Amino acid sequence: MEGGDGGVAVAGQGVLSSGAAAATVRELLQDECYSDFLNEDFDVKTYTSQSIHQAVIAEQLAKLAQGISQLDKELHLQVVARHEDLLAQATGIESLEGVLQMMQTRIGALQGAVDRMKAKIVEPYNKIVARTAQLARLQGETEHEQGRVRERETQNLKQAPGSELSAQSLTRGSNSRTTRS
């Protein structure tokens, strides 16, 4: 629930302005105790060993606990202030998860259909390729055998009486066969 000045009403705390929340966070960020944690090259072991050497462990633990408490309060205030937005986002995320699940199901079904179609196409294609290769081999063998048959016929005609006429007719016959092919 918002107050007239853009602040947020919190149970038992009245209206808290967003400026006060920002100031609290700024205070935490400017405190030396917390600035070490914000560095890109922060190292837990180094920080711990320095704290032990300086013998200020109890003091730093108390400050850290106080900072954690302030951050928890600020987080709570931010959640309360943006409660409806957060719920809307959570609902949106749930609906997106539903849509994603549905899309994954559909993609799976589509993939299954593609696999089935692939099987229906690949198997006949492979058969056609194999049969074409077999046919090419058979044609080669047939041509080879036809050549051998012509050679035998030529030899038989040459050995037979009157082979000169027969050889010429055979040559003409084979020429007419090859020109027809």
CSV table of C-alpha atoms in Angstrom, one decimal:
chain,number,residue,atom,x,y,z
A,1,MET,CA,0.0,0.0,0.0
A,2,GLU,CA,1.5,3.3,-1.0
A,3,GLY,CA,1.3,6.5,0.9
A,4,GLY,CA,0.8,9.9,-0.7
A,5,ASP,CA,4.6,10.7,-0.9
A,6,GLY,CA,5.5,7.6,-2.9
A,7,GLY,CA,6.5,5.6,0.2
A,8,VAL,CA,5.3,2.2,1.3
A,9,ALA,CA,3.2,1.4,4.4
A,10,VAL,CA,4.8,-1.4,6.4
A,11,ALA,CA,3.0,-3.1,9.3
A,12,GLY,CA,4.1,-1.4,12.5
A,13,GLN,CA,6.5,1.0,10.8
A,14,GLY,CA,4.3,3.6,9.1
A,15,VAL,CA,5.4,4.9,5.7
A,16,LEU,CA,9.0,4.3,4.6
A,17,SER,CA,10.2,6.4,1.7
A,18,SER,CA,12.3,4.9,-1.0
A,19,GLY,CA,14.9,7.6,-0.2
A,20,ALA,CA,15.4,6.2,3.3
A,21,ALA,CA,15.9,2.7,1.9
A,22,ALA,CA,18.5,4.0,-0.6
A,23,ALA,CA,20.3,5.9,2.2
A,24,THR,CA,20.5,2.7,4.3
A,25,VAL,CA,22.1,0.8,1.4
A,26,ARG,CA,24.5,3.8,0.8
A,27,GLU,CA,25.5,3.8,4.4
A,28,LEU,CA,26.3,0.1,4.2
A,29,LEU,CA,28.3,0.4,1.0
A,30,GLN,CA,30.4,3.3,2.4
A,31,ASP,CA,31.3,1.6,5.6
A,32,GLU,CA,34.9,0.5,5.6
A,33,CYS,CA,34.0,-2.8,7.2
A,34,TYR,CA,31.8,-3.8,4.2
A,35,SER,CA,33.9,-2.2,1.4
A,36,ASP,CA,36.4,-5.1,1.4
A,37,PHE,CA,33.6,-7.4,0.3
A,38,LEU,CA,32.7,-5.3,-2.7
A,39,ASN,CA,36.2,-5.5,-4.3
A,40,GLU,CA,36.5,-7.7,-7.3
A,41,ASP,CA,39.7,-9.3,-5.9
A,42,PHE,CA,38.2,-10.1,-2.4
A,43,ASP,CA,39.8,-13.2,-0.9
A,44,VAL,CA,38.2,-14.8,2.2
A,45,LYS,CA,41.5,-16.3,3.4
A,46,THR,CA,43.4,-13.0,3.3
A,47,TYR,CA,40.5,-11.2,5.0
A,48,THR,CA,40.3,-13.8,7.7
A,49,SER,CA,44.1,-13.8,8.4
A,50,GLN,CA,44.1,-10.0,8.6
A,51,SER,CA,41.3,-10.1,11.1
A,52,ILE,CA,43.1,-12.6,13.2
A,53,HIS,CA,46.4,-10.6,13.1
A,54,GLN,CA,44.6,-7.4,14.1
A,55,ALA,CA,42.7,-9.2,16.9
A,56,VAL,CA,39.5,-7.5,16.0
A,57,ILE,CA,37.5,-10.6,15.2
A,58,ALA,CA,34.7,-10.0,17.7
A,59,GLU,CA,34.2,-6.4,16.6
A,60,GLN,CA,34.2,-7.4,12.9
A,61,LEU,CA,31.8,-10.3,13.5
A,62,ALA,CA,29.4,-7.9,15.4
A,63,LYS,CA,29.6,-5.4,12.5
A,64,LEU,CA,29.0,-8.1,10.0
A,65,ALA,CA,26.0,-9.4,11.9
A,66,GLN,CA,24.6,-5.9,12.1
A,67,GLY,CA,25.1,-5.4,8.4
A,68,ILE,CA,23.4,-8.7,7.6
A,69,SER,CA,20.5,-7.7,9.9
A,70,GLN,CA,20.2,-4.3,8.0
A,71,LEU,CA,20.3,-6.1,4.7
A,72,ASP,CA,17.6,-8.6,5.8
A,73,LYS,CA,15.4,-5.7,6.9
A,74,GLU,CA,16.0,-3.8,3.6
A,75,LEU,CA,15.2,-7.0,1.6
A,76,HIS,CA,12.0,-7.5,3.6
A,77,LEU,CA,11.0,-3.9,3.0
A,78,GLN,CA,11.7,-4.2,-0.7
A,79,VAL,CA,9.7,-7.5,-1.0
A,80,VAL,CA,6.8,-5.9,0.9
A,81,ALA,CA,7.0,-2.8,-1.3
A,82,ARG,CA,7.0,-4.8,-4.6
A,83,HIS,CA,4.8,-7.7,-3.4
A,84,GLU,CA,2.3,-7.5,-6.3
A,85,ASP,CA,5.1,-7.1,-8.9
A,86,LEU,CA,6.9,-10.1,-7.6
A,87,LEU,CA,3.8,-12.2,-7.6
A,88,ALA,CA,3.0,-11.1,-11.2
A,89,GLN,CA,6.6,-12.1,-12.2
A,90,ALA,CA,6.3,-15.4,-10.4
A,91,THR,CA,3.0,-16.1,-12.2
A,92,GLY,CA,4.6,-15.1,-15.5
A,93,ILE,CA,7.5,-17.4,-14.9
A,94,GLU,CA,5.1,-20.3,-14.1
A,95,SER,CA,3.2,-19.7,-17.3
A,96,LEU,CA,6.4,-19.5,-19.3
A,97,GLU,CA,7.5,-22.8,-17.8
A,98,GLY,CA,4.2,-24.3,-18.9
A,99,VAL,CA,4.7,-22.9,-22.4
A,100,LEU,CA,8.3,-24.3,-22.5
A,101,GLN,CA,7.1,-27.7,-21.4
A,102,MET,CA,4.5,-27.7,-24.1
A,103,MET,CA,7.0,-26.6,-26.7
A,104,GLN,CA,9.4,-29.4,-25.6
A,105,THR,CA,6.6,-31.9,-25.9
A,106,ARG,CA,5.8,-30.7,-29.4
A,107,ILE,CA,9.5,-30.6,-30.4
A,108,GLY,CA,9.8,-34.2,-29.2
A,109,ALA,CA,6.7,-35.2,-31.3
A,110,LEU,CA,8.1,-33.4,-34.3
A,111,GLN,CA,11.5,-35.1,-33.9
A,112,GLY,CA,9.7,-38.4,-33.7
A,113,ALA,CA,7.8,-37.7,-36.9
A,114,VAL,CA,11.0,-36.6,-38.7
A,115,ASP,CA,12.7,-39.8,-37.6
A,116,ARG,CA,9.8,-41.9,-38.9
A,117,MET,CA,9.9,-40.0,-42.2
A,118,LYS,CA,13.6,-40.4,-42.5
A,119,ALA,CA,13.3,-44.2,-42.0
A,120,LYS,CA,10.6,-44.3,-44.7
A,121,ILE,CA,12.9,-42.3,-47.1
A,122,VAL,CA,16.3,-43.7,-46.2
A,123,GLU,CA,15.5,-47.4,-46.5
A,124,PRO,CA,14.0,-47.2,-50.0
A,125,TYR,CA,16.8,-44.8,-51.1
A,126,ASN,CA,19.5,-47.3,-49.9
A,127,LYS,CA,17.7,-50.1,-51.8
A,128,ILE,CA,17.6,-48.0,-54.9
A,129,VAL,CA,21.3,-47.3,-54.7
A,130,ALA,CA,22.1,-50.9,-54.1
A,131,ARG,CA,19.9,-52.0,-57.0
A,132,THR,CA,21.3,-49.4,-59.3
A,133,ALA,CA,24.8,-50.6,-58.5
A,134,GLN,CA,23.7,-54.2,-59.1
A,135,LEU,CA,22.1,-53.2,-62.4
A,136,ALA,CA,25.3,-51.4,-63.5
A,137,ARG,CA,27.4,-54.5,-62.7
A,138,LEU,CA,24.9,-56.7,-64.6
A,139,GLN,CA,25.0,-54.5,-67.6
A,140,GLY,CA,28.8,-54.5,-67.6
A,141,GLU,CA,28.8,-58.3,-67.3
A,142,THR,CA,26.2,-58.6,-70.1
A,143,GLU,CA,28.2,-56.4,-72.4
A,144,HIS,CA,31.3,-58.4,-71.6
A,145,GLU,CA,29.5,-61.7,-72.3
A,146,GLN,CA,28.1,-60.3,-75.6
A,147,GLY,CA,31.6,-59.5,-76.7
A,148,ARG,CA,32.8,-63.0,-75.8
A,149,VAL,CA,29.8,-64.5,-77.7
A,150,ARG,CA,30.7,-62.4,-80.8
A,151,GLU,CA,34.3,-63.5,-80.6
A,152,ARG,CA,33.3,-67.2,-80.5
A,153,GLU,CA,30.9,-66.7,-83.4
A,154,THR,CA,33.6,-65.0,-85.4
A,155,GLN,CA,36.0,-67.8,-84.6
A,156,ASN,CA,33.5,-70.5,-85.5
A,157,LEU,CA,32.6,-68.9,-88.8
A,158,LYS,CA,36.3,-68.6,-89.7
A,159,GLN,CA,36.8,-72.3,-89.0
A,160,ALA,CA,33.7,-73.4,-90.9
A,161,PRO,CA,33.8,-74.0,-94.7
A,162,GLY,CA,33.0,-70.9,-96.7
A,163,SER,CA,34.1,-68.8,-93.7
A,164,GLU,CA,34.9,-65.7,-95.7
A,165,LEU,CA,31.3,-65.1,-96.6
A,166,SER,CA,30.1,-66.1,-93.2
A,167,ALA,CA,32.7,-63.8,-91.5
A,168,GLN,CA,31.6,-60.9,-93.6
A,169,SER,CA,28.0,-61.4,-92.8
A,170,LEU,CA,28.8,-61.8,-89.1
A,171,THR,CA,30.8,-58.6,-89.2
A,172,ARG,CA,27.9,-56.8,-90.9
A,173,GLY,CA,25.4,-58.3,-88.4
A,174,SER,CA,27.4,-57.3,-85.4
A,175,ASN,CA,27.9,-53.8,-86.8
A,176,SER,CA,24.2,-53.5,-87.3
A,177,ARG,CA,23.6,-54.6,-83.7
A,178,THR,CA,26.1,-52.1,-82.3
A,179,THR,CA,24.6,-49.3,-84.4
A,180,ARG,CA,21.1,-50.1,-83.1
A,181,SER,CA,22.3,-50.1,-79.4
